[in-house]
mmCIF file of C-alpha atoms and ligand atoms in Angstrom:
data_model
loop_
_atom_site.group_PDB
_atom_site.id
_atom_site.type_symbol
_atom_site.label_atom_id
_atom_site.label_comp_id
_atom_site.label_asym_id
_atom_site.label_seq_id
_atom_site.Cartn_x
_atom_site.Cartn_y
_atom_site.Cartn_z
ATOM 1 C CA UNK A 1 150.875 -55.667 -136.031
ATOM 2 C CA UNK A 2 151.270 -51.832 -134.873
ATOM 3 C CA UNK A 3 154.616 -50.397 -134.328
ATOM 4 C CA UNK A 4 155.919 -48.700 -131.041
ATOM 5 C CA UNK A 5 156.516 -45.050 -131.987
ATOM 6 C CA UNK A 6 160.337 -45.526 -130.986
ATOM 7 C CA UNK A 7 160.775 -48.542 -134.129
ATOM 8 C CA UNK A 8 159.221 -46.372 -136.675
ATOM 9 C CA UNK A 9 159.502 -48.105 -140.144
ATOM 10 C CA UNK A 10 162.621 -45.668 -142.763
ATOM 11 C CA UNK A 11 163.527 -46.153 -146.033
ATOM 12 C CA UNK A 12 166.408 -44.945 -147.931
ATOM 13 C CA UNK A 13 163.440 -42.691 -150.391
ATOM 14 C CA UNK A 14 161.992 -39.937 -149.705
ATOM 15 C CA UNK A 15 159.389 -37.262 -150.697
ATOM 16 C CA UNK A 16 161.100 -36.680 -153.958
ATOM 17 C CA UNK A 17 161.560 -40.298 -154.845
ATOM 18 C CA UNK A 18 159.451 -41.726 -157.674
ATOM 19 C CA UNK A 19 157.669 -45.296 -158.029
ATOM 20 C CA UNK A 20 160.282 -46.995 -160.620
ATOM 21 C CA UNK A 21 162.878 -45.709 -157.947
ATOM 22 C CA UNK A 22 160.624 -47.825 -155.750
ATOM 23 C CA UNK A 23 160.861 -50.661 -157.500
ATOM 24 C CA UNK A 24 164.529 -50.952 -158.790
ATOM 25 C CA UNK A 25 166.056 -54.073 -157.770
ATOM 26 C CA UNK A 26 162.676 -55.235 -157.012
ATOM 27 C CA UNK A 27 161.435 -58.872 -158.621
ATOM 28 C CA UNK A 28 157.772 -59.111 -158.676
ATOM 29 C CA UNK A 29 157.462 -61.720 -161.345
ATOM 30 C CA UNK A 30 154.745 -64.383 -159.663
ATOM 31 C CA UNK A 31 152.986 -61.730 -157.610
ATOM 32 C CA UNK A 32 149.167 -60.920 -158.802
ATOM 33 C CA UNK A 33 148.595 -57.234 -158.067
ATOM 34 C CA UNK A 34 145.137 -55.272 -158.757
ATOM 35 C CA UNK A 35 145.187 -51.801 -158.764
ATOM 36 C CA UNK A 36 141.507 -50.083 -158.514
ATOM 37 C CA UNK A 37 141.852 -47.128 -160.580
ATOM 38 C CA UNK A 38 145.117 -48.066 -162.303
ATOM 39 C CA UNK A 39 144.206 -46.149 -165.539
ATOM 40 C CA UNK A 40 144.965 -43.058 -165.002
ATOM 41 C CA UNK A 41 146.251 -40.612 -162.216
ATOM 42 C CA UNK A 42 148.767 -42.096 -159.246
ATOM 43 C CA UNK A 43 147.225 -45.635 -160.456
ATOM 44 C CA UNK A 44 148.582 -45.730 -163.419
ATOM 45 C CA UNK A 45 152.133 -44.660 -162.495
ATOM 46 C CA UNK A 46 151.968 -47.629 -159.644
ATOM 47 C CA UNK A 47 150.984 -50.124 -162.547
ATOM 48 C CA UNK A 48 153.778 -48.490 -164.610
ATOM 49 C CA UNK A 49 156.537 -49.435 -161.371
ATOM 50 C CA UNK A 50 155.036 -52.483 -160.703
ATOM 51 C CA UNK A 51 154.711 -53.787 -164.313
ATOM 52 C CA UNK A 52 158.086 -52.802 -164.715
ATOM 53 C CA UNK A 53 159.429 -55.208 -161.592
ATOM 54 C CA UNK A 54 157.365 -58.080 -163.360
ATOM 55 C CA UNK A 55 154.233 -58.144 -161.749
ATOM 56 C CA UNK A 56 151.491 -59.953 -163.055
ATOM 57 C CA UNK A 57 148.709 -56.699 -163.043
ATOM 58 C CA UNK A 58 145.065 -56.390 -163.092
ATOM 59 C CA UNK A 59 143.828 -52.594 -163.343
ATOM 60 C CA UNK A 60 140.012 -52.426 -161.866
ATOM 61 C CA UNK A 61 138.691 -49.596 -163.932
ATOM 62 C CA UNK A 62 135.671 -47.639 -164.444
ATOM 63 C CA UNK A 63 135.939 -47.283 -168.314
ATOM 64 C CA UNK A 64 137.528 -50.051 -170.260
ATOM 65 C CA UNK A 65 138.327 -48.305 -173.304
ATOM 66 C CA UNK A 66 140.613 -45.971 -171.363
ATOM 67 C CA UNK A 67 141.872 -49.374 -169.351
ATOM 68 C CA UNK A 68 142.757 -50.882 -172.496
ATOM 69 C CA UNK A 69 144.843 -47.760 -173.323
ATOM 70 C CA UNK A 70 146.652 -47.781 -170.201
ATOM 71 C CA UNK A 71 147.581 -51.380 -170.753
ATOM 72 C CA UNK A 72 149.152 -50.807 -174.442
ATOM 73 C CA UNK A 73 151.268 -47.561 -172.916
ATOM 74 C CA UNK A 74 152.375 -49.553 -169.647
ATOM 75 C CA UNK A 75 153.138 -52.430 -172.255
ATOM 76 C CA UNK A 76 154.815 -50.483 -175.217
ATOM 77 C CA UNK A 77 156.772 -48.503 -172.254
ATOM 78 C CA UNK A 78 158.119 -51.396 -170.108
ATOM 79 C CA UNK A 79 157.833 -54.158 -172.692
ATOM 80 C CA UNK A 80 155.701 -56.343 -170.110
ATOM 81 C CA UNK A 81 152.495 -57.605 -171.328
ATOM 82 C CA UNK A 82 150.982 -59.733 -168.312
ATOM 83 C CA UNK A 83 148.927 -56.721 -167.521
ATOM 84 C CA UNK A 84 144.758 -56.638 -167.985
ATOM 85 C CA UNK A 85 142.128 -54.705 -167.468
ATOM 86 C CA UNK A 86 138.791 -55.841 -165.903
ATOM 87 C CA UNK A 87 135.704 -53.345 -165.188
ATOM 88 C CA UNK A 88 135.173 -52.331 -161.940
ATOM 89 C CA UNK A 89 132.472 -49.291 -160.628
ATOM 90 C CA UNK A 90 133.364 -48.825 -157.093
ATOM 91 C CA UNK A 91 129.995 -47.368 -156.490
ATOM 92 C CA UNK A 92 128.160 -50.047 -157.781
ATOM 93 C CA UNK A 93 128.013 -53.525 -155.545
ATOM 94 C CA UNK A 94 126.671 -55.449 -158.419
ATOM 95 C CA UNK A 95 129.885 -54.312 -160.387
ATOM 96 C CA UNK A 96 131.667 -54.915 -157.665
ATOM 97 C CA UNK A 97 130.991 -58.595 -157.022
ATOM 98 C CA UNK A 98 131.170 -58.836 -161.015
ATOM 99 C CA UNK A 99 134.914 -58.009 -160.653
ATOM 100 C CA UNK A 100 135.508 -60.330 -157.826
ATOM 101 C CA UNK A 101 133.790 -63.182 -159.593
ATOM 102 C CA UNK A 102 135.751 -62.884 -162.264
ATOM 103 C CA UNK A 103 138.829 -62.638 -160.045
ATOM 104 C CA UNK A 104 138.225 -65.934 -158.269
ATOM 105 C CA UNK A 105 137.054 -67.650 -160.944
ATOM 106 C CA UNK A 106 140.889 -67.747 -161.876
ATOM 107 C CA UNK A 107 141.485 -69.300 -158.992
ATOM 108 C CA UNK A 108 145.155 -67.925 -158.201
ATOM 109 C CA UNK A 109 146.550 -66.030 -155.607
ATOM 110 C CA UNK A 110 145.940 -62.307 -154.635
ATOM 111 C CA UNK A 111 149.307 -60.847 -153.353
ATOM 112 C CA UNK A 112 148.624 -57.261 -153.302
ATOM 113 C CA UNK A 113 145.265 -55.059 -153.677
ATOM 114 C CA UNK A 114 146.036 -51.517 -154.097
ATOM 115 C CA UNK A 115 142.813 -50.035 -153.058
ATOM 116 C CA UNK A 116 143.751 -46.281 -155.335
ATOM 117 C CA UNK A 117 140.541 -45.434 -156.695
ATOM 118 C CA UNK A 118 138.850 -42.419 -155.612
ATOM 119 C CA UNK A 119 136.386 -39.268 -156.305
ATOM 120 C CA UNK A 120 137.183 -35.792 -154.463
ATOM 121 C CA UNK A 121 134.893 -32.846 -152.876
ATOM 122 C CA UNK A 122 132.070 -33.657 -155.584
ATOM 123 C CA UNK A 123 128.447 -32.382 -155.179
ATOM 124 C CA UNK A 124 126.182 -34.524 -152.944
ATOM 125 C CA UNK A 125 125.055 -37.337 -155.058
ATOM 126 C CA UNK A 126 124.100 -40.668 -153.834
ATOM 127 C CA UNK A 127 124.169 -44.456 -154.757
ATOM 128 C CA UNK A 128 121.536 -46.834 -156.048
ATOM 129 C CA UNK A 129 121.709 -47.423 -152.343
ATOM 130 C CA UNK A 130 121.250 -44.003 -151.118
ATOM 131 C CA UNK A 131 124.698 -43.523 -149.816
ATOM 132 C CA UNK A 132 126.720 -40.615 -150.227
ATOM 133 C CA UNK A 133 128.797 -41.152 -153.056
ATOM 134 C CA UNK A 134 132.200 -40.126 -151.903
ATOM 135 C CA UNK A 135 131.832 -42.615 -149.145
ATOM 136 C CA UNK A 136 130.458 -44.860 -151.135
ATOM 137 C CA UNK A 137 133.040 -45.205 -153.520
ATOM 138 C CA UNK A 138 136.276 -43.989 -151.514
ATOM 139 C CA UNK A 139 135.192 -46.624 -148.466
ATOM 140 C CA UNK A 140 132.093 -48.884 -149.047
ATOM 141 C CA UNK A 141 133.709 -50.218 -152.570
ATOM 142 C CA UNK A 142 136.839 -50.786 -151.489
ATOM 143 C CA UNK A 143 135.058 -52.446 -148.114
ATOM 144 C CA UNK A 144 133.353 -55.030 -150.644
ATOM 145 C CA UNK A 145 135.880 -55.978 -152.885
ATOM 146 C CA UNK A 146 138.804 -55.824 -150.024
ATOM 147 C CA UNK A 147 136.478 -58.523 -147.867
ATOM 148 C CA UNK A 148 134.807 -60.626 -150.838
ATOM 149 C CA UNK A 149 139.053 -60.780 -152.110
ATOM 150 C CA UNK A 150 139.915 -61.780 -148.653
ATOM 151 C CA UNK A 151 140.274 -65.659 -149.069
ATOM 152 C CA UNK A 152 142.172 -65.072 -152.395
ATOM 153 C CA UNK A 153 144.626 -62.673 -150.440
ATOM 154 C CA UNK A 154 145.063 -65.118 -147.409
ATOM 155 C CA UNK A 155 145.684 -67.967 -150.257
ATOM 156 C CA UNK A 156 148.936 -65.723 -151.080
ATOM 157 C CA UNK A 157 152.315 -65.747 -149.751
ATOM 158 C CA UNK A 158 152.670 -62.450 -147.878
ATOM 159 C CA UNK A 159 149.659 -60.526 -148.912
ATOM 160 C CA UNK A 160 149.589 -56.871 -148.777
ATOM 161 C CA UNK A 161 146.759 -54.432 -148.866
ATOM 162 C CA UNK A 162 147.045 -51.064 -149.526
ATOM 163 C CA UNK A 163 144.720 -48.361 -148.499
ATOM 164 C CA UNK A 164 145.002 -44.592 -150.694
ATOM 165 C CA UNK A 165 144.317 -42.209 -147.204
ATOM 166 C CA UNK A 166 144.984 -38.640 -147.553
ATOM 167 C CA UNK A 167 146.411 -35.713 -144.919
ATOM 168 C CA UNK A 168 142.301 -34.501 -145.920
ATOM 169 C CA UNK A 169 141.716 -37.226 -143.318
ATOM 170 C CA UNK A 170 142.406 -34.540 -140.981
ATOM 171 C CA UNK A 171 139.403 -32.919 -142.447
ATOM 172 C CA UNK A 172 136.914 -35.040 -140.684
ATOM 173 C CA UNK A 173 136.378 -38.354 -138.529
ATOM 174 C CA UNK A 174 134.246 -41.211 -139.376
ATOM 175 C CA UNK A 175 130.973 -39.326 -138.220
ATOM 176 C CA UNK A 176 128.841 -42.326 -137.177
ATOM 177 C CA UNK A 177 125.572 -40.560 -135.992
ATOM 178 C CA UNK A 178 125.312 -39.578 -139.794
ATOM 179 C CA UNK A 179 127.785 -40.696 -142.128
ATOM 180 C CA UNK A 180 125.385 -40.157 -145.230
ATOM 181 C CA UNK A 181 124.647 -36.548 -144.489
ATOM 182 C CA UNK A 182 120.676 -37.303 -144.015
ATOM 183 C CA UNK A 183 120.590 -34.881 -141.216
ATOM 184 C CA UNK A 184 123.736 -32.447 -141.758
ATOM 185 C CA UNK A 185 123.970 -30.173 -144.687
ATOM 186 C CA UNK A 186 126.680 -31.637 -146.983
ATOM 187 C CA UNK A 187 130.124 -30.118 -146.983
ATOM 188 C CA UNK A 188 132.185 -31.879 -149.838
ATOM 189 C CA UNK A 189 135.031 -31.568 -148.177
ATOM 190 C CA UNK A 190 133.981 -32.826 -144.746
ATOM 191 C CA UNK A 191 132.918 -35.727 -146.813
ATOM 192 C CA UNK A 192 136.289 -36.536 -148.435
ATOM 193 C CA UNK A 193 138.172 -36.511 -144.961
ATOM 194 C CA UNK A 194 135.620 -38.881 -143.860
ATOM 195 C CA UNK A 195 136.064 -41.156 -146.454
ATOM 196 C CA UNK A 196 140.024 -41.047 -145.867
ATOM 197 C CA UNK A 197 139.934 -41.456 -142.513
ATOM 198 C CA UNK A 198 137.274 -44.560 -143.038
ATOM 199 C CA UNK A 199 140.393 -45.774 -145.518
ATOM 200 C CA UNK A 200 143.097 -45.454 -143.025
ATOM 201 C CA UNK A 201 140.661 -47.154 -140.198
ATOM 202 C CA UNK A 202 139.649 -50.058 -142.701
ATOM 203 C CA UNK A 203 143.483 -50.924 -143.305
ATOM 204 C CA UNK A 204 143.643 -50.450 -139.546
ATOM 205 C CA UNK A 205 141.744 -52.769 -138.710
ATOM 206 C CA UNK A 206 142.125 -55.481 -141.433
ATOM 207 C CA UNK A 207 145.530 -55.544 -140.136
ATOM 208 C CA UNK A 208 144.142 -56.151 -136.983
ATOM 209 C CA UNK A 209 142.075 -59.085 -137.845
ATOM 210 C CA UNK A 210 145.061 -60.996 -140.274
ATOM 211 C CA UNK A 211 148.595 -60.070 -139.320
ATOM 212 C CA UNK A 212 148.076 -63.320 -137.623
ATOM 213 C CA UNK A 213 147.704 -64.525 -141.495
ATOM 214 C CA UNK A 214 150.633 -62.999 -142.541
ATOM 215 C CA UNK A 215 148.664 -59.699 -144.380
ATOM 216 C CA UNK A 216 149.973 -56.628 -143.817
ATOM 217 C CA UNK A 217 147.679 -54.073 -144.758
ATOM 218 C CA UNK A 218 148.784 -49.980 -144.331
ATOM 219 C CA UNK A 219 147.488 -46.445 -145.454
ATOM 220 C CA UNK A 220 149.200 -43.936 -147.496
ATOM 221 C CA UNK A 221 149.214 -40.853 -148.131
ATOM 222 C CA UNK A 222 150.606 -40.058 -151.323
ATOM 223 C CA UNK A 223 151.700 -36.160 -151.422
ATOM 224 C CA UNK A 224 149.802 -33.448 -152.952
ATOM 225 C CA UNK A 225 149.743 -34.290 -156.845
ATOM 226 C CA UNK A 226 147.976 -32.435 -159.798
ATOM 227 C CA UNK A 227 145.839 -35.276 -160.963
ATOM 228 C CA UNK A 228 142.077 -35.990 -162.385
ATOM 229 C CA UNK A 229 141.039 -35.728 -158.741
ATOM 230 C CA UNK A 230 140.363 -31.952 -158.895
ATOM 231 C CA UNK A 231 137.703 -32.595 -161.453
ATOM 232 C CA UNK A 232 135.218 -31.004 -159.029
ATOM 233 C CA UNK A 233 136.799 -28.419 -158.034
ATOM 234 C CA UNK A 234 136.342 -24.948 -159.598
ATOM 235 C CA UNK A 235 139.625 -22.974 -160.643
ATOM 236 C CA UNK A 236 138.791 -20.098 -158.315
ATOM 237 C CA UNK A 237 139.067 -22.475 -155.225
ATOM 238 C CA UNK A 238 142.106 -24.335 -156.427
ATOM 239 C CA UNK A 239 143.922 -20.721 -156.491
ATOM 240 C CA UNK A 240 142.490 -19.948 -153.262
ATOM 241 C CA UNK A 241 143.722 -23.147 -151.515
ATOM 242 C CA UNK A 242 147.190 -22.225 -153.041
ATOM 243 C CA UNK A 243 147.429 -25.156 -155.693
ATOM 244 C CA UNK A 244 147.779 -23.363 -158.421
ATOM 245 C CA UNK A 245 148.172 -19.491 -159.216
ATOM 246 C CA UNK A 246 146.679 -17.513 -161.691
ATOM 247 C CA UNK A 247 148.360 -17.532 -164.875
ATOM 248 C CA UNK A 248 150.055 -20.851 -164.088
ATOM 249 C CA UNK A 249 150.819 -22.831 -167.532
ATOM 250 C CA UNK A 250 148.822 -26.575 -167.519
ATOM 251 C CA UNK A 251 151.265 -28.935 -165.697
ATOM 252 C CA UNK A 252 152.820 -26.452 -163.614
ATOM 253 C CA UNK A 253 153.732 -28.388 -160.143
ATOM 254 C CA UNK A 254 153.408 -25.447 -157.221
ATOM 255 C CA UNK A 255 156.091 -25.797 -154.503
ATOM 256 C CA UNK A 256 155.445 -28.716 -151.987
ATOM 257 C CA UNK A 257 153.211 -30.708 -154.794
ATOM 258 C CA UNK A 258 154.689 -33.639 -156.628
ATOM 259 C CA UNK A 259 154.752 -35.042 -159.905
ATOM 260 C CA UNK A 260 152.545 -38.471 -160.419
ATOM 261 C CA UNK A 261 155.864 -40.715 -160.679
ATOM 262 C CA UNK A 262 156.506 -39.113 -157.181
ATOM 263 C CA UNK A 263 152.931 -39.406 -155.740
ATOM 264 C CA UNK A 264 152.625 -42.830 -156.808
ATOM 265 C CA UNK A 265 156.289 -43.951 -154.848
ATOM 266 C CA UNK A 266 154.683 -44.256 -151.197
ATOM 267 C CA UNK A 267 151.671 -47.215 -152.550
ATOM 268 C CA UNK A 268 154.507 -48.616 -154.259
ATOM 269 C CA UNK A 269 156.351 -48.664 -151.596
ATOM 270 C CA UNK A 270 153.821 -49.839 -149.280
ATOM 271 C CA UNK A 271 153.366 -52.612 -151.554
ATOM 272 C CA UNK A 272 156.991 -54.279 -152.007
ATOM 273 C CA UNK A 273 159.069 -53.274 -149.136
ATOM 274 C CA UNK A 274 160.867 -55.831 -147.160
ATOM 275 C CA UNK A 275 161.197 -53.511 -144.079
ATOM 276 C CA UNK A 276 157.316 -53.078 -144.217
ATOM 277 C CA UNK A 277 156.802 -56.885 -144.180
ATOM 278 C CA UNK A 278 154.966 -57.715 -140.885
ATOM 279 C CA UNK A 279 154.496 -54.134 -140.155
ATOM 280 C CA UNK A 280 150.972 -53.272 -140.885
ATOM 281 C CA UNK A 281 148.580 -50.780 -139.533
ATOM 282 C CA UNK A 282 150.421 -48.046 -140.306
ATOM 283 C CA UNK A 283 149.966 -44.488 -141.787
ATOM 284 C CA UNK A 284 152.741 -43.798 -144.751
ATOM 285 C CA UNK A 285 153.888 -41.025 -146.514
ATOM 286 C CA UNK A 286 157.183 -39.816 -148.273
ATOM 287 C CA UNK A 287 157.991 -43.592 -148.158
ATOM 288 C CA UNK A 288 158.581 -43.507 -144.399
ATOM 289 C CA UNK A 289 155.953 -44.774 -141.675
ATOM 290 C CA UNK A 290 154.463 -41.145 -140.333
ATOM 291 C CA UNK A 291 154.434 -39.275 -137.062
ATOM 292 C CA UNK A 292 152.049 -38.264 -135.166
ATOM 293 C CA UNK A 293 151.754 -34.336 -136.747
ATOM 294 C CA UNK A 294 152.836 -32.156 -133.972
ATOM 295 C CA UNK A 295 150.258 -29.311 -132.898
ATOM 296 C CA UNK A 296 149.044 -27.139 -135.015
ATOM 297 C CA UNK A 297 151.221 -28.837 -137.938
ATOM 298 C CA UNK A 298 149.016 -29.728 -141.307
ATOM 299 C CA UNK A 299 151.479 -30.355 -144.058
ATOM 300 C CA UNK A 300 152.641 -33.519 -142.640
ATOM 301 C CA UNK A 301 151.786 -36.777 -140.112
ATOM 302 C CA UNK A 302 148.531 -38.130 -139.142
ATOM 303 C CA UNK A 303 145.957 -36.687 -136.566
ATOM 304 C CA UNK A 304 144.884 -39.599 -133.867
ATOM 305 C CA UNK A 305 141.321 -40.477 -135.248
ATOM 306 C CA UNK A 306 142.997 -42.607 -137.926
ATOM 307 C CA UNK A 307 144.515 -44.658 -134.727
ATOM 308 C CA UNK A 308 141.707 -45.266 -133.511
ATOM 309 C CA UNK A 309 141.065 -48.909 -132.891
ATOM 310 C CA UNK A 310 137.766 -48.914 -131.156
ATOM 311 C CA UNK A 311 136.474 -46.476 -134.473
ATOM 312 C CA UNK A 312 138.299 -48.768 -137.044
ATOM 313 C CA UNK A 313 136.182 -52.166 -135.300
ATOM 314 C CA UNK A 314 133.146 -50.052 -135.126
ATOM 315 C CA UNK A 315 133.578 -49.006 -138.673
ATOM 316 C CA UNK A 316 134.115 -52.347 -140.055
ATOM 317 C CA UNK A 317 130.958 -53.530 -137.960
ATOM 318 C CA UNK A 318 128.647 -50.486 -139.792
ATOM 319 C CA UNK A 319 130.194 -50.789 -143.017
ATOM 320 C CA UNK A 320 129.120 -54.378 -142.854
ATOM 321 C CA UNK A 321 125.879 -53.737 -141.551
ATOM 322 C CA UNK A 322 125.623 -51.453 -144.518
ATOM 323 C CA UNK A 323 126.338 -53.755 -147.223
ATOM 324 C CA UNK A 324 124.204 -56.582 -145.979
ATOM 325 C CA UNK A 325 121.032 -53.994 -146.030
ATOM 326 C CA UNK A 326 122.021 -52.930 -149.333
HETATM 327 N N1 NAP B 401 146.277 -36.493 -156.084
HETATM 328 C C1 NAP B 401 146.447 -36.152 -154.825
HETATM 329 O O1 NAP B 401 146.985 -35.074 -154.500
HETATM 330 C C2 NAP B 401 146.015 -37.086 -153.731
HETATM 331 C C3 NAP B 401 146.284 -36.695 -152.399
HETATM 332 C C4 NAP B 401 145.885 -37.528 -151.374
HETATM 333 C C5 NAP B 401 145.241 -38.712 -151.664
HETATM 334 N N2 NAP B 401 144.990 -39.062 -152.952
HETATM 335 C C6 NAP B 401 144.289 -40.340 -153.195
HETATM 336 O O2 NAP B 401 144.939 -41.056 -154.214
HETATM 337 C C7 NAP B 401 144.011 -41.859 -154.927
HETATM 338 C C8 NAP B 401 144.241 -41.718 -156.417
HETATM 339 O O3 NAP B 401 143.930 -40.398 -156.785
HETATM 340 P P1 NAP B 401 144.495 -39.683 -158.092
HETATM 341 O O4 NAP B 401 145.102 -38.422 -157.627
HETATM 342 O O5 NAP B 401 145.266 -40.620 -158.909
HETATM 343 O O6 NAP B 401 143.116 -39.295 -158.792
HETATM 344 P P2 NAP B 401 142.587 -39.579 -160.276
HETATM 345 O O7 NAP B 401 143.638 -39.256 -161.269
HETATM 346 O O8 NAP B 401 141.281 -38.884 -160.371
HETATM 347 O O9 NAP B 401 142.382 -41.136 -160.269
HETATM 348 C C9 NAP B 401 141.328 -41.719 -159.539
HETATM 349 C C10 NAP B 401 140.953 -43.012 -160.198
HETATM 350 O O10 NAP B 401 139.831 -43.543 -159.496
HETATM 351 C C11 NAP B 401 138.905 -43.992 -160.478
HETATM 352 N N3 NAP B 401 137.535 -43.997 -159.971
HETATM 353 C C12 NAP B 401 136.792 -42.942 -159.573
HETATM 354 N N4 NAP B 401 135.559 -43.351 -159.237
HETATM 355 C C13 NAP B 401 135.530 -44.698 -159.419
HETATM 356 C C14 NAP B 401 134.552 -45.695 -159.252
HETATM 357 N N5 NAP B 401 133.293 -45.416 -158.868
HETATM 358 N N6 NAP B 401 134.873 -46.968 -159.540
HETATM 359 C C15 NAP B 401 136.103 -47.298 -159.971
HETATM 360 N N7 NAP B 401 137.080 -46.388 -160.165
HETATM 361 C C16 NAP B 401 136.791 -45.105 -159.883
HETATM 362 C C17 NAP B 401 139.053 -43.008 -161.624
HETATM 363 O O11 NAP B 401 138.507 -43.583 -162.774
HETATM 364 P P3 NAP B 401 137.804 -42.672 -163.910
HETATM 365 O O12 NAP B 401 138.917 -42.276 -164.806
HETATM 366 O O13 NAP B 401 136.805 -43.605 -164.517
HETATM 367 O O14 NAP B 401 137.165 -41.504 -163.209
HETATM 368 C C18 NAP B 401 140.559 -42.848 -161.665
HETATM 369 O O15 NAP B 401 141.170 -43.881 -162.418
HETATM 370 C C19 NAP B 401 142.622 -41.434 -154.438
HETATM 371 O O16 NAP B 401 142.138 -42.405 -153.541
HETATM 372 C C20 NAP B 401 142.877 -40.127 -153.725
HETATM 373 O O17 NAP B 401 141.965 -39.886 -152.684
HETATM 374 C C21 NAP B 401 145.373 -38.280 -153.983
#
């Protein structure tokens, strides 16, 4: 169910407001939770809050050596230990439908997916399948697992979805002539916006399809954070884009960035709030539903091709059409 601009979803937190801030007060004990990428970056600070409010956690990660270690931290720091990892390559379907088998194979409840994993502005590679890999992995994955998942979430009480967007969705619309760059030259960047937007559609329109079910599903954008995410980018570029300056010590946070604790607050948030409950389709950020970003603003709010509803149904259509060919 959208929201009229005029009953725009507030909290009490803020931009500065971190995930266990979040989650204070908060009783998740009962509530399954995967987190795609919850082993490292904002993913792991959201397992951190969430394990912390008692929720029983399943991290979906890429290297389970590294999972492992984010379990014994998350457990040693918040003395909870119903918290597991299970692999899970995004970019890989066949992974993909190994995680979900194992998933319903327990035959419980799914009450929140945090769909958090994600690659940045990396060269052009593609998939087994021959898609782009940033969409691949940043959309298509999270497509697969969010739909095969689906009867698992609408077994739950409440079930929330949660979509990792980014302000870079500004960067580019779902371009559906070509959405694999086979006949435009590649721009890395132009392929991360379209993978954000695609993540802020999906959530779109899933909410579209099962608020009738009770899901509420919602995008967020979680603040600029100093994170693995960069991996691809060179140093030069990061200190031409302003995110870090020459000279800076490791771990320095530039003005208007946030620490992970902070960055991970608004998924979090999206995930547990009572004010959110019912209210899905919606673009988050700072922990507060987000405005429409005023002309010519780009630190803040969402640009309208993330609204759009026919794009969002069109996308879901294609992104099936795309999986059933793979
Ligand atoms: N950091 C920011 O400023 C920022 C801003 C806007 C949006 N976001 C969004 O926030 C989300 C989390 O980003 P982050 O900053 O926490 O980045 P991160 O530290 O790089 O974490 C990303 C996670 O995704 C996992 N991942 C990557 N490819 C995968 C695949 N094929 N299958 C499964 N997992 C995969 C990574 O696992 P490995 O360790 O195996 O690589 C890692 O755990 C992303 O969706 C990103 O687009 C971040």
């Amino acid at each position: 169910m959208s929201t009229e601009p005029n009953t725009r979803i507030t909290s009490r937190f803020h931009r500065m407001s971190t995930a266990l801030e979040v989650v204070e007060g908060v009783d998740l004990r009962g509530r399954h939770v995967i987190v795609t990428g919850g082993a490292s970056g904002l993913g792991f600070e959201a397992s951190r809050a969430l394990a912390k409010a008692g929720a029983s956690l399943t991290l979906g990660v890429r290297n389970a050596a590294q999972g492992d270690e984010a379990v014994n931290r998350i457990g040693e720091e918040t003395g909870h230990r119903d918290i597991r990892v299970a692999t899970l390559d995004l970019a890989d379907l066949a992974s993909v439908q190994r995680f979900v088998d194992a998933w319903l194979a327990r035959n419980q409840p799914l009450h929140v997916l945090i769909n958090n994993a994600g690659i940045m502005a990396c060269p052009l590679t593609r998939t087994a399948a021959g898609w782009e890999s940033q969409f691949a992995t940043n959309h298509l994955g999270h497509f697969a697992l969010t739909r095969a998942l689906l009867p698992s979430l609408l077994a739950a009480d409440a079930p929330r979805v949660v979509a990792l967007s980014s302000s870079g969705h500004r960067l580019s619309p779902v371009v559906f002539d070509d959405i694999h760059f086979e006949r435009r030259d590649y721009n890395k960047w132009k392929a991360y916006g379209q993978t954000k937007t695609a993540n802020a559609l999906m959530a779109l329109h899933l909410d579209t399809l099962h608020a009738k079910d009770g899901l509420t599903a919602n995008a967020v954008h979680p603040g600029g954070i100093h994170t693995g995410l960069s991996r691809f980018l060179p140093r030069e570029e990061m200190e031409a884009m302003g995110w870090i300056k020459p000279g800076d010590a490791p771990g320095t946070i530039p003005p208007g960035f946030k620490n992970a604790e902070q960055g991970a607050a608004t998924s979090v948030w999206a995930a547990t709030a009572p004010e959110l409950q019912g209210h899905g389709g919606l673009y988050l950020e700072d922990c507060n539903e987000a405005i429409a970003s005023p002309e010519g603003e780009r630190r803040f709010g969402y640009v309208p091709h993330i609204r759009d509803r026919a794009a969002a149904e069109r996308l879901w259509a294609v992104s099936e059409a795309m999986l059933a060919q793979a």
